[in-house]
XYZ file of C-alpha atoms in Angstrom:
687
model
C -30.113 18.113 7.292
C -29.650 14.391 7.960
C -29.766 11.044 6.223
C -30.156 7.732 8.007
C -28.213 4.991 6.240
C -29.501 1.921 8.087
C -28.307 -1.553 7.145
C -31.630 -2.381 5.619
C -31.395 0.576 3.266
C -28.034 -0.620 2.007
C -29.004 -4.267 1.614
C -29.449 -3.932 -2.127
C -25.942 -2.570 -2.516
C -24.040 -4.788 -0.129
C -26.398 -7.782 0.134
C -25.325 -9.049 3.557
C -27.830 -11.181 5.491
C -27.549 -11.132 9.283
C -28.014 -14.187 11.474
C -30.700 -14.363 14.141
C -27.993 -15.105 16.719
C -25.570 -12.365 15.701
C -23.054 -10.830 18.101
C -21.092 -7.559 18.356
C -18.121 -7.116 16.043
C -14.652 -7.445 17.595
C -11.114 -6.511 16.651
C -10.483 -10.186 15.882
C -13.311 -10.060 13.344
C -11.725 -6.996 11.770
C -8.303 -8.622 11.527
C -9.845 -11.786 10.053
C -11.794 -10.184 7.212
C -10.780 -11.269 3.698
C -9.346 -8.465 1.589
C -9.905 -8.102 -2.166
C -7.298 -6.210 -4.204
C -5.550 -5.870 -7.575
C -8.351 -6.909 -9.975
C -7.394 -7.408 -13.631
C -9.563 -8.298 -16.617
C -8.418 -10.162 -19.738
C -8.426 -8.156 -22.998
C -11.466 -10.054 -24.319
C -13.405 -9.338 -21.102
C -13.965 -12.983 -20.212
C -11.687 -13.500 -17.218
C -11.448 -11.500 -14.008
C -8.599 -12.266 -11.645
C -7.977 -10.723 -8.233
C -5.817 -11.275 -5.186
C -7.383 -12.177 -1.857
C -5.686 -11.755 1.481
C -6.651 -14.060 4.322
C -5.261 -13.756 7.837
C -3.333 -16.431 9.658
C -3.797 -15.256 13.242
C -1.571 -17.979 14.679
C 1.306 -16.915 12.427
C 0.403 -13.214 12.889
C 0.452 -12.456 9.176
C -1.654 -12.214 6.070
C -1.266 -14.496 3.065
C -2.252 -13.849 -0.542
C -3.933 -16.076 -3.136
C -5.279 -15.493 -6.647
C -8.872 -16.139 -7.714
C -10.266 -16.395 -11.244
C -13.845 -15.566 -12.225
C -15.450 -16.310 -15.595
C -17.399 -13.144 -16.451
C -19.057 -14.862 -19.426
C -21.062 -17.088 -17.058
C -23.594 -15.201 -14.926
C -23.469 -16.414 -11.344
C -20.133 -18.223 -11.784
C -18.144 -18.748 -8.602
C -14.508 -17.608 -8.310
C -11.938 -20.414 -8.208
C -8.465 -20.289 -6.716
C -5.715 -20.442 -9.309
C -1.923 -20.882 -9.254
C -1.831 -20.720 -5.461
C 0.189 -22.655 -2.920
C -0.807 -22.677 0.767
C 2.562 -21.669 2.182
C 3.427 -18.879 -0.290
C 2.070 -15.543 -1.470
C 0.761 -15.024 -5.014
C -0.119 -11.450 -5.876
C -0.204 -8.614 -8.432
C -1.794 -10.452 -11.386
C -1.736 -9.139 -14.984
C -2.881 -10.674 -18.264
C -0.676 -11.070 -21.295
C -1.517 -8.965 -24.340
C -3.329 -11.887 -25.980
C -5.189 -12.781 -22.758
C -4.069 -16.406 -22.813
C -1.541 -16.173 -19.985
C -1.714 -14.811 -16.455
C 1.429 -13.293 -14.945
C 1.866 -12.730 -11.218
C 4.447 -12.421 -8.455
C 5.082 -15.317 -6.085
C 7.389 -16.088 -3.171
C 7.404 -19.799 -4.005
C 11.105 -19.796 -4.967
C 12.147 -18.029 -1.755
C 11.943 -14.475 -3.096
C 9.364 -12.454 -5.019
C 9.805 -13.474 -8.681
C 7.645 -13.312 -11.803
C 5.559 -16.411 -12.633
C 2.977 -17.236 -15.295
C 0.209 -19.749 -15.875
C -1.772 -20.549 -19.017
C -5.542 -20.065 -18.711
C -7.809 -21.441 -17.621
C -5.848 -24.157 -15.822
C -2.230 -24.595 -16.877
C 0.794 -25.420 -14.749
C 2.468 -22.418 -13.062
C 6.061 -21.732 -14.043
C 8.643 -19.236 -12.863
C 9.931 -16.918 -15.581
C 12.527 -14.842 -13.677
C 15.409 -15.915 -11.476
C 16.873 -12.618 -10.311
C 19.273 -12.468 -7.397
C 16.804 -10.793 -5.018
C 13.166 -9.694 -4.810
C 11.467 -7.667 -7.487
C 8.872 -5.169 -6.284
C 6.578 -4.939 -9.306
C 6.201 -5.113 -13.064
C 4.202 -3.765 -15.997
C 3.658 -5.612 -19.283
C 3.740 -3.644 -22.522
C 0.499 -3.872 -24.556
C 2.606 -4.943 -27.538
C 3.453 -8.156 -25.676
C 7.193 -7.951 -26.347
C 8.537 -5.852 -23.443
C 8.227 -5.682 -19.672
C 9.195 -3.075 -17.077
C 10.344 -4.465 -13.726
C 11.220 -2.388 -10.690
C 13.146 -3.179 -7.541
C 15.341 -1.524 -4.920
C 18.805 -1.435 -6.431
C 22.053 0.487 -6.007
C 22.398 3.388 -8.448
C 25.674 1.822 -9.619
C 23.887 -1.337 -10.832
C 24.173 -1.834 -14.582
C 21.317 -4.348 -14.532
C 18.772 -5.791 -12.138
C 21.206 -8.394 -10.748
C 23.849 -5.786 -9.853
C 26.676 -8.148 -10.708
C 28.958 -5.190 -11.397
C 28.672 -3.802 -7.844
C 31.100 -5.363 -5.355
C 29.796 -6.622 -2.026
C 30.517 -4.450 1.000
C 33.793 -5.291 2.661
C 33.558 -7.102 5.983
C 34.875 -5.670 9.228
C 34.206 -2.037 8.383
C 31.828 -1.346 11.267
C 28.029 -1.162 11.424
C 27.452 2.595 11.110
C 25.295 4.166 8.432
C 26.750 7.378 7.065
C 24.842 10.190 5.344
C 25.812 13.368 3.581
C 22.242 14.342 2.602
C 18.647 13.541 3.459
C 16.481 11.413 3.298
C 18.134 9.583 6.191
C 14.992 7.577 6.800
C 11.527 7.488 5.246
C 8.227 6.260 6.714
C 9.535 3.151 8.530
C 12.897 2.440 6.896
C 16.401 3.821 7.281
C 17.750 4.714 3.869
C 20.606 2.691 2.414
C 22.848 5.301 0.776
C 22.871 4.931 -2.983
C 19.917 2.535 -3.175
C 16.754 3.606 -5.012
C 13.599 2.093 -6.422
C 14.671 1.638 -10.065
C 12.943 0.509 -13.273
C 14.569 -1.939 -15.688
C 13.202 -2.794 -19.137
C 13.552 -6.309 -20.575
C 12.447 -7.890 -23.865
C 9.824 -10.651 -23.758
C 10.464 -13.622 -26.034
C 7.832 -16.370 -26.048
C 6.424 -14.745 -22.953
C 9.676 -14.922 -20.968
C 11.805 -11.924 -19.889
C 15.234 -12.139 -21.487
C 18.477 -11.125 -19.809
C 18.875 -8.937 -16.739
C 17.441 -5.689 -18.024
C 18.512 -2.162 -18.876
C 17.947 0.738 -16.448
C 15.273 3.032 -17.827
C 17.530 5.927 -16.896
C 20.959 5.334 -15.370
C 21.461 9.077 -14.841
C 18.294 10.179 -13.054
C 18.661 9.840 -9.276
C 15.336 9.239 -7.556
C 12.765 6.601 -6.729
C 10.412 5.304 -9.402
C 7.854 4.288 -8.387
C 7.987 6.835 -5.560
C 8.456 5.858 -1.942
C 6.937 4.827 0.303
C 3.623 3.981 -1.405
C 4.052 4.319 -5.164
C 3.286 1.395 -7.470
C 2.173 0.504 -10.973
C -0.240 3.451 -11.049
C 2.825 5.670 -11.539
C 3.842 3.971 -14.806
C 2.235 3.543 -18.224
C 3.283 2.063 -21.561
C 2.529 3.708 -24.871
C 0.083 1.655 -26.936
C 2.806 0.454 -29.271
C 5.013 -0.646 -26.357
C 7.890 1.547 -27.519
C 7.717 4.286 -24.845
C 7.482 3.947 -21.068
C 6.070 6.821 -19.026
C 7.046 6.939 -15.361
C 6.859 9.223 -12.325
C 9.946 10.305 -10.386
C 10.991 12.958 -7.902
C 14.666 13.763 -8.273
C 16.721 12.885 -5.203
C 19.365 14.914 -3.482
C 19.696 17.253 -0.542
C 16.407 19.066 -1.232
C 14.259 15.948 -1.718
C 12.609 16.084 1.759
C 11.507 19.652 0.946
C 9.998 18.817 -2.453
C 6.689 17.451 -3.717
C 7.885 17.893 -7.299
C 7.100 14.525 -8.839
C 7.461 14.676 -12.624
C 6.364 12.419 -15.480
C 9.135 11.258 -17.776
C 9.030 9.594 -21.187
C 11.586 6.885 -21.983
C 11.367 5.977 -25.696
C 13.062 2.831 -26.910
C 16.567 3.758 -28.000
C 16.026 7.458 -27.241
C 16.741 10.027 -24.548
C 14.586 10.235 -21.430
C 12.679 13.530 -21.296
C 10.779 15.315 -18.529
C 7.270 16.043 -19.821
C 6.186 18.161 -16.831
C 9.328 20.148 -16.072
C 7.449 23.435 -16.114
C 5.367 22.454 -13.068
C 7.277 22.480 -9.767
C 4.441 20.715 -7.916
C 3.229 17.109 -8.184
C 2.521 15.429 -11.542
C 1.577 11.757 -11.348
C -0.639 8.879 -12.490
C 0.034 8.731 -16.259
C -2.437 6.745 -18.395
C -2.390 6.495 -22.205
C -5.580 6.739 -24.243
C -6.864 3.664 -26.141
C -5.797 5.188 -29.468
C -2.351 6.067 -28.112
C -2.705 9.779 -28.882
C -3.231 11.253 -25.418
C -1.582 11.024 -22.016
C -3.862 11.785 -19.080
C -2.422 12.485 -15.642
C -3.157 14.457 -12.494
C -1.260 17.524 -11.327
C -1.130 19.901 -8.383
C -0.374 23.593 -8.768
C 1.370 24.565 -5.512
C 4.877 23.258 -4.766
C 5.509 21.595 -1.359
C 1.757 21.169 -0.672
C 0.935 17.468 -0.633
C -2.834 18.011 -0.291
C -3.332 20.470 -3.126
C -6.125 19.676 -5.576
C -5.237 17.038 -8.164
C -6.503 18.291 -11.532
C -6.700 16.094 -14.639
C -4.417 17.171 -17.485
C -4.340 15.925 -21.080
C -1.192 15.947 -23.182
C -1.223 15.381 -26.917
C 1.622 12.901 -27.393
C 2.222 14.022 -30.968
C 2.325 17.796 -30.484
C 3.036 18.141 -26.763
C 0.035 20.461 -26.310
C -1.308 20.158 -22.732
C -4.545 21.363 -21.184
C -6.173 21.141 -17.750
C -9.377 19.157 -18.160
C -11.014 19.318 -14.717
C -9.944 22.790 -13.573
C -13.553 23.924 -13.173
C -14.508 20.882 -11.051
C -13.700 21.593 -7.408
C -12.802 18.045 -6.449
C -9.407 16.369 -6.128
C -9.060 13.337 -8.391
C -7.748 10.152 -6.764
C -7.412 7.778 -9.719
C -7.983 7.878 -13.480
C -8.628 5.272 -16.177
C -9.619 5.683 -19.814
C -13.039 4.444 -20.868
C -12.811 1.881 -23.650
C -14.055 4.309 -26.328
C -11.513 6.981 -25.347
C -14.200 9.667 -25.079
C -14.188 9.914 -21.292
C -12.146 9.186 -18.203
C -13.344 7.126 -15.256
C -12.125 8.749 -12.061
C -12.589 8.579 -8.308
C -12.809 11.639 -6.069
C -13.935 12.377 -2.521
C -17.359 13.997 -2.358
C -19.109 14.718 0.973
C -18.205 11.563 2.949
C -18.220 9.247 -0.100
C -15.599 8.475 -2.757
C -17.720 7.726 -5.831
C -16.903 6.814 -9.412
C -17.304 9.658 -11.913
C -17.206 9.888 -15.685
C -15.336 12.971 -16.966
C -16.054 13.983 -20.547
C -12.907 14.564 -22.607
C -14.498 17.287 -24.716
C -16.027 19.390 -21.935
C -14.445 18.300 -18.650
C -17.904 17.778 -17.198
C -18.144 15.186 -14.404
C -21.073 12.774 -13.980
C -21.426 10.744 -10.804
C -21.896 7.028 -11.519
C -22.098 5.472 -8.036
C -23.746 6.617 -4.833
C -22.786 5.609 -1.265
C -19.424 4.123 -0.331
C -15.843 4.232 -1.539
C -14.791 3.056 -5.018
C -11.305 1.828 -5.896
C -9.542 -0.377 -8.470
C -11.490 0.920 -11.480
C -11.020 -1.395 -14.479
C -12.748 -0.520 -17.781
C -13.754 -3.378 -20.111
C -13.821 -3.380 -23.910
C -17.633 -3.653 -24.006
C -18.033 -0.393 -22.075
C -18.715 -1.984 -18.700
C -16.636 -1.235 -15.607
C -15.316 -3.489 -12.847
C -14.463 -1.854 -9.528
C -14.261 -2.480 -5.790
C -16.701 -0.869 -3.385
C -16.659 -0.658 0.404
C -18.477 1.295 3.082
C -18.628 1.772 6.843
C -20.674 -1.421 6.942
C -18.783 -3.795 4.627
C -15.236 -4.313 3.302
C -14.394 -4.352 -0.399
C -16.171 -6.571 -2.887
C -16.043 -6.532 -6.678
C -18.861 -5.040 -8.751
C -19.582 -4.650 -12.440
C -21.501 -1.750 -13.974
C -22.778 -2.241 -17.505
C -23.072 0.469 -20.144
C -26.574 1.332 -18.957
C -25.475 1.795 -15.353
C -26.879 -1.481 -14.044
C -24.710 -2.928 -11.283
C -24.000 -6.583 -10.494
C -22.132 -7.680 -7.389
C -19.472 -10.174 -8.440
C -18.050 -11.303 -5.086
C -19.194 -11.669 -1.493
C -15.916 -12.617 0.097
C -16.980 -11.824 3.669
C -20.672 -12.678 3.511
C -20.316 -15.564 5.981
C -18.428 -13.446 8.511
C -20.645 -10.378 8.252
C -23.728 -12.579 8.718
C -22.558 -13.429 12.247
C -22.321 -9.802 13.359
C -24.801 -7.371 14.859
C -25.626 -4.658 12.314
C -24.968 -0.964 12.839
C -26.839 2.099 11.747
C -25.030 5.055 10.190
C -26.583 8.491 10.392
C -25.199 11.501 8.558
C -25.752 14.998 9.856
C -24.578 18.506 9.075
C -24.287 21.671 11.129
C -22.980 25.213 10.952
C -19.343 25.058 11.965
C -16.423 27.456 12.157
C -16.602 30.510 9.855
C -20.313 29.736 9.394
C -19.492 26.910 6.955
C -21.480 23.697 6.618
C -19.644 20.794 8.246
C -20.598 17.113 7.995
C -20.418 14.274 10.469
C -21.579 10.710 11.027
C -22.923 8.673 13.923
C -22.202 4.924 13.890
C -24.206 3.047 16.496
C -25.188 -0.588 17.079
C -28.674 -1.076 15.653
C -31.530 -2.052 17.925
C -29.947 -1.023 21.246
C -32.112 1.086 23.544
C -30.813 3.773 25.848
C -28.141 6.426 25.536
C -24.719 5.126 24.632
C -21.349 6.600 25.632
C -19.602 8.384 22.770
C -16.234 7.804 21.104
C -15.414 10.953 19.125
C -13.056 9.780 16.369
C -10.740 12.446 14.901
C -9.196 11.667 11.532
C -5.583 12.183 10.531
C -4.022 13.848 7.542
C -5.034 16.441 8.543
C -6.295 16.712 4.964
C -8.430 13.551 4.978
C -11.941 12.368 5.760
C -13.632 9.998 8.180
C -16.006 9.109 5.374
C -18.180 6.223 4.282
C -15.346 3.736 3.873
C -14.041 0.571 5.474
C -10.813 0.771 7.450
C -8.669 -2.034 8.819
C -7.202 0.393 11.342
C -9.602 3.051 12.659
C -12.923 1.337 12.053
C -16.014 3.081 13.510
C -18.054 -0.150 13.527
C -15.399 -1.867 15.659
C -15.164 1.120 18.002
C -18.929 0.901 18.522
C -18.948 -2.882 18.993
C -18.860 -3.041 22.832
C -21.781 -0.623 23.065
C -20.513 2.826 22.110
C -21.642 5.412 19.577
C -18.785 6.416 17.281
C -19.064 10.031 16.108
C -16.926 11.473 13.319
C -16.622 15.100 12.211
C -15.100 16.222 8.906
C -13.663 19.452 10.313
C -12.063 22.281 8.332
C -9.116 20.763 6.488
C -11.047 17.671 5.427
C -11.258 16.537 1.811
C -14.330 16.131 -0.374
C -15.804 19.608 0.149
C -13.774 21.744 -2.251
C -10.188 22.938 -2.056
C -10.898 26.084 -0.015
C -12.339 23.947 2.788
C -9.262 21.699 2.667
C -6.897 24.681 2.687
C -8.629 26.253 5.700
C -6.575 24.274 8.222
C -3.289 25.741 7.029
C -1.531 27.518 9.950
C -4.697 26.942 12.013
C -4.375 23.391 13.334
C -5.835 24.253 16.725
C -8.381 26.862 15.633
C -11.290 26.133 13.287
C -10.943 22.314 13.574
C -11.344 22.474 17.356
C -14.371 24.735 16.985
C -15.868 22.267 14.498
C -15.370 19.409 16.952
C -17.026 21.361 19.767
C -19.984 22.333 17.609
C -20.133 18.930 15.938
C -20.276 16.958 19.174
C -23.125 19.150 20.386
C -24.889 18.762 17.015
C -24.529 14.983 17.200
C -26.215 15.031 20.605
C -29.136 16.974 19.161
C -29.261 14.724 16.106
C -29.568 11.414 17.957
C -31.269 10.990 21.323
C -29.545 7.622 21.763
C -26.071 9.034 22.397
C -24.708 10.705 25.536
C -22.239 13.380 24.491
C -21.618 14.293 28.138
C -20.113 10.826 28.633
C -17.518 10.866 25.862
C -13.915 10.149 25.020
C -12.006 11.816 22.144
C -9.640 9.617 20.130
C -7.324 10.438 17.233
C -4.304 9.262 15.295
C -1.572 11.320 13.575
C -3.172 14.771 13.213
C -6.036 13.296 15.231
C -3.457 12.452 17.896
C -2.267 16.060 17.765
C -5.868 17.123 18.289
C -6.255 14.807 21.302
C -3.113 16.419 22.749
C -4.454 19.871 21.865
C -7.792 19.109 23.512
C -5.917 18.077 26.677
C -4.643 21.634 27.025
C -7.394 23.655 25.345
C -10.665 21.803 26.104
C -9.683 19.961 29.300
C -13.220 19.682 30.653
C -14.745 18.354 27.421
C -14.144 14.618 27.790
C -13.852 11.919 30.396
C -10.807 10.491 28.624
C -8.533 10.915 25.617
C -6.665 8.548 23.295
C -3.647 9.816 21.344
C -2.081 7.574 18.696
C 1.157 8.772 17.039
C 0.262 12.376 17.736
C 2.329 15.562 17.614
C 3.122 16.841 21.117
C 5.904 19.355 20.409
C 5.825 21.166 17.062
C 9.416 22.388 17.400
C 10.820 18.873 17.726
C 8.458 17.584 15.025
C 9.683 20.227 12.580
C 13.240 18.941 12.839
C 12.676 15.198 13.398
C 10.096 14.224 10.788
C 11.329 12.987 7.388
C 9.083 14.734 4.862
C 10.018 18.276 5.839
C 7.773 19.807 3.190
C 4.754 18.832 5.286
C 5.379 20.864 8.429
C 6.909 23.729 6.474
C 3.815 24.096 4.314
C 1.424 23.696 7.231
C 3.077 26.439 9.303
C 4.506 28.756 6.673
C 8.181 27.792 6.534
C 10.961 26.141 8.519
C 10.810 26.551 12.276
C 13.911 28.765 12.426
C 12.163 31.546 10.468
C 10.545 33.912 13.012
C 7.227 34.350 11.169
C 6.792 30.595 10.794
C 7.918 29.895 14.357
C 5.006 31.961 15.631
C 2.600 29.690 13.713
C 4.217 26.544 15.093
C 4.085 27.774 18.681
C 0.528 29.079 18.429
C -0.521 25.504 17.566
C 1.841 23.648 19.914
C 0.325 21.315 22.542
C 3.507 21.400 24.668
C 2.725 25.018 25.546
C -0.434 23.980 27.405
C 0.816 21.156 29.614
C -0.145 23.173 32.678
C -3.816 22.581 31.747
C -3.554 18.774 31.342
C -5.932 16.873 33.611
C -7.912 14.489 31.360
C -6.898 10.778 31.581
C -5.042 9.812 28.405
C -4.036 6.585 26.664
C -1.020 7.011 24.365
C -0.081 4.521 21.622
C 2.792 4.605 19.151
C 4.801 2.439 16.766
C 8.540 2.440 17.434
C 9.296 2.398 13.677
C 7.228 5.517 13.068
C 9.543 8.003 11.368
C 6.718 10.291 10.204
C 5.897 11.315 13.786
C 8.740 9.806 15.833
C 7.798 7.962 19.005
C 9.756 10.517 21.056
C 6.662 12.713 20.703
C 4.641 10.196 22.720
C 7.452 9.740 25.248
C 7.414 13.473 25.926
C 3.633 13.477 26.204
C 3.637 10.547 28.626
C 6.307 12.166 30.799
C 4.297 15.396 30.946
C 1.134 13.563 31.996
C 2.957 11.467 34.571
C 4.716 14.518 35.970
C 1.346 16.199 36.444
C -0.136 13.049 38.028
C -2.738 12.700 35.291
C -3.892 9.059 34.854
C -2.078 7.893 31.714
C -0.859 4.769 29.981
C 1.786 4.363 27.259
C 1.613 1.481 24.743
C 4.554 1.118 22.320
C 4.680 -1.404 19.465
C 8.352 -2.097 18.632
C 7.549 -3.670 15.233
C 5.019 -1.130 13.893
C 5.235 2.177 12.037
C 2.760 5.078 11.899
C 0.062 2.455 11.432
C -0.640 -0.699 13.423
C -0.754 -3.418 10.773
C 0.115 -6.849 12.186
C -3.018 -8.835 13.072
C -2.212 -9.577 16.711
C -0.974 -6.028 17.259
C -4.206 -4.646 15.843
C -6.192 -6.824 18.213
C -4.042 -5.720 21.136
C -4.411 -2.071 20.075
C -8.197 -2.316 20.191
C -8.036 -4.230 23.490
C -6.088 -1.351 25.022
C -8.387 1.296 23.555
C -11.640 -0.435 24.517
C -10.232 -1.097 27.980
C -9.509 2.621 28.376
C -12.998 3.551 27.207
C -14.572 1.035 29.562
C -12.541 2.331 32.517
C -13.538 5.956 32.121
C -16.949 5.852 30.416
C -18.594 2.934 32.178
C -17.275 3.352 35.727
C -17.741 7.066 36.173
C -14.949 9.584 36.378
C -12.513 8.954 39.241
C -10.788 12.000 40.623
C -7.282 12.268 39.108
């Protein structure tokens, strides 16, 4: 089975004209694309505001502005609002009456809360806290606000005036008595957590320095490293705040037990999901204030378990699983304006569409087709605003009316996309490991004759998908730009195909996924006569980097070259050095020191196959990567060098697991494309 998704077929959805003198896409183009995020709509549905990131390549950073669009005027153009060229304005929210726009800005020297009257008032700062705030959430009643920031657990308020400064001359060492010691890309500061403070709003201004939502609970809320406003919700009357938190302490790195708490005004904080030892997150309150919807996993310590929608009656406490019969993992949820359904996103065979889930039955109806939907914002009239991207275009804003008719609201990169050669995207499926159907994609410059060398891109996670979505890191269009065919395979362990398919990689990292890649590469060659699978390089990051390392020892004659980014080389070291210990312990059946689990680690350990290494390999890593520490790549590079295998090590001292800074991203692609050119265009020199 196959489906050809050529640019022309998607023109109606993404509406991008291409110039007669177009050119191949480059990494500089990728870094320079404008990025839409954080849309918000006023309560009356008239105003849409969003943040837009543009890239300053010379300064090697992105900068954020706010744009306002009048939805009552068809064809209206967005206008920049409350923005200053040298500062960042971001995270907009409307006041309860819709007459004021709140946002965060660095204009005062730190991230503080500002506001501006609509449609064109004068911006004014409304907080003056001692240091940055990380985020905020306005109560629908208009008289309270929740603000969160990294603060010492001893702080009585957001300014921490009661906590003495550290004494000078005491040495520079960090000291720890329990983990986390570090997380993602940051060393932990003992005693400091992401904490929520509640403040009254008087005449639209926060008053005082806030009260901790719970001075006793020790943990991060929102959760680290990626949690945000989606982990909080106000009750409709503004009297109760619901928030997500995983309790800290010695066992935190072994736990995925996020819980949802209720903090009523003047009352005791209570744990609403204490009975579930796995993840509970994403609370949203129904329009009538009677129901709390959230997503929950069932298996403790498994971060990729299926997220099932649950409904809790806020009056009686009765809770039921709504989407248990739907074998998809829900990514985000929002209540439809009438309260009779939920609008959710979920991966589904290479796409991440928008679905409507009926509250009465739990039945799911797909509302969008190709691409990846995010930032779902329901409007009072029953329409929906959301962002949509694909392999062929970054995010833009769209509006779907009650009848399902879609209008594109923005075209923020139309001018830049028009200058680029188009690509064609072909989907294909094949019979993979265990006889299961496995899906893949071929991304190839359109209109080029002849057989192109192949870049086999292996996704990370491992529970993820190389689907129909835009990426500012591993972007198949950019990989194909110099004249390659990018091939992706959603091997066993990938998401969007049901939970059993996702679970299949457990304790089998090097088994079924490798078989899927072997069979998938051959299937891609049969699917498209314009690609040369015998002249190929395999590239992967994170788990994909593990797989590149695994291929080096277990499929050494399969590729002319390999690229490993932040990949696992030695499972034993990884088990003890990574920060989120629950991950490796779930994947391999326990901690490494348990004999039964150790067998699983070693059966899937690339370091045990160094004697087979002979394929030229490029290795890249961020020095601030604490998920897969850079020592993994040092060991890999030493092994390759010791065996006289052509190899190159590229280390970014200012990057984490991901390469994010614009110039570093460009350099990363320059290194990768240079490696591909060396081994795929000039033959295969003898190592």
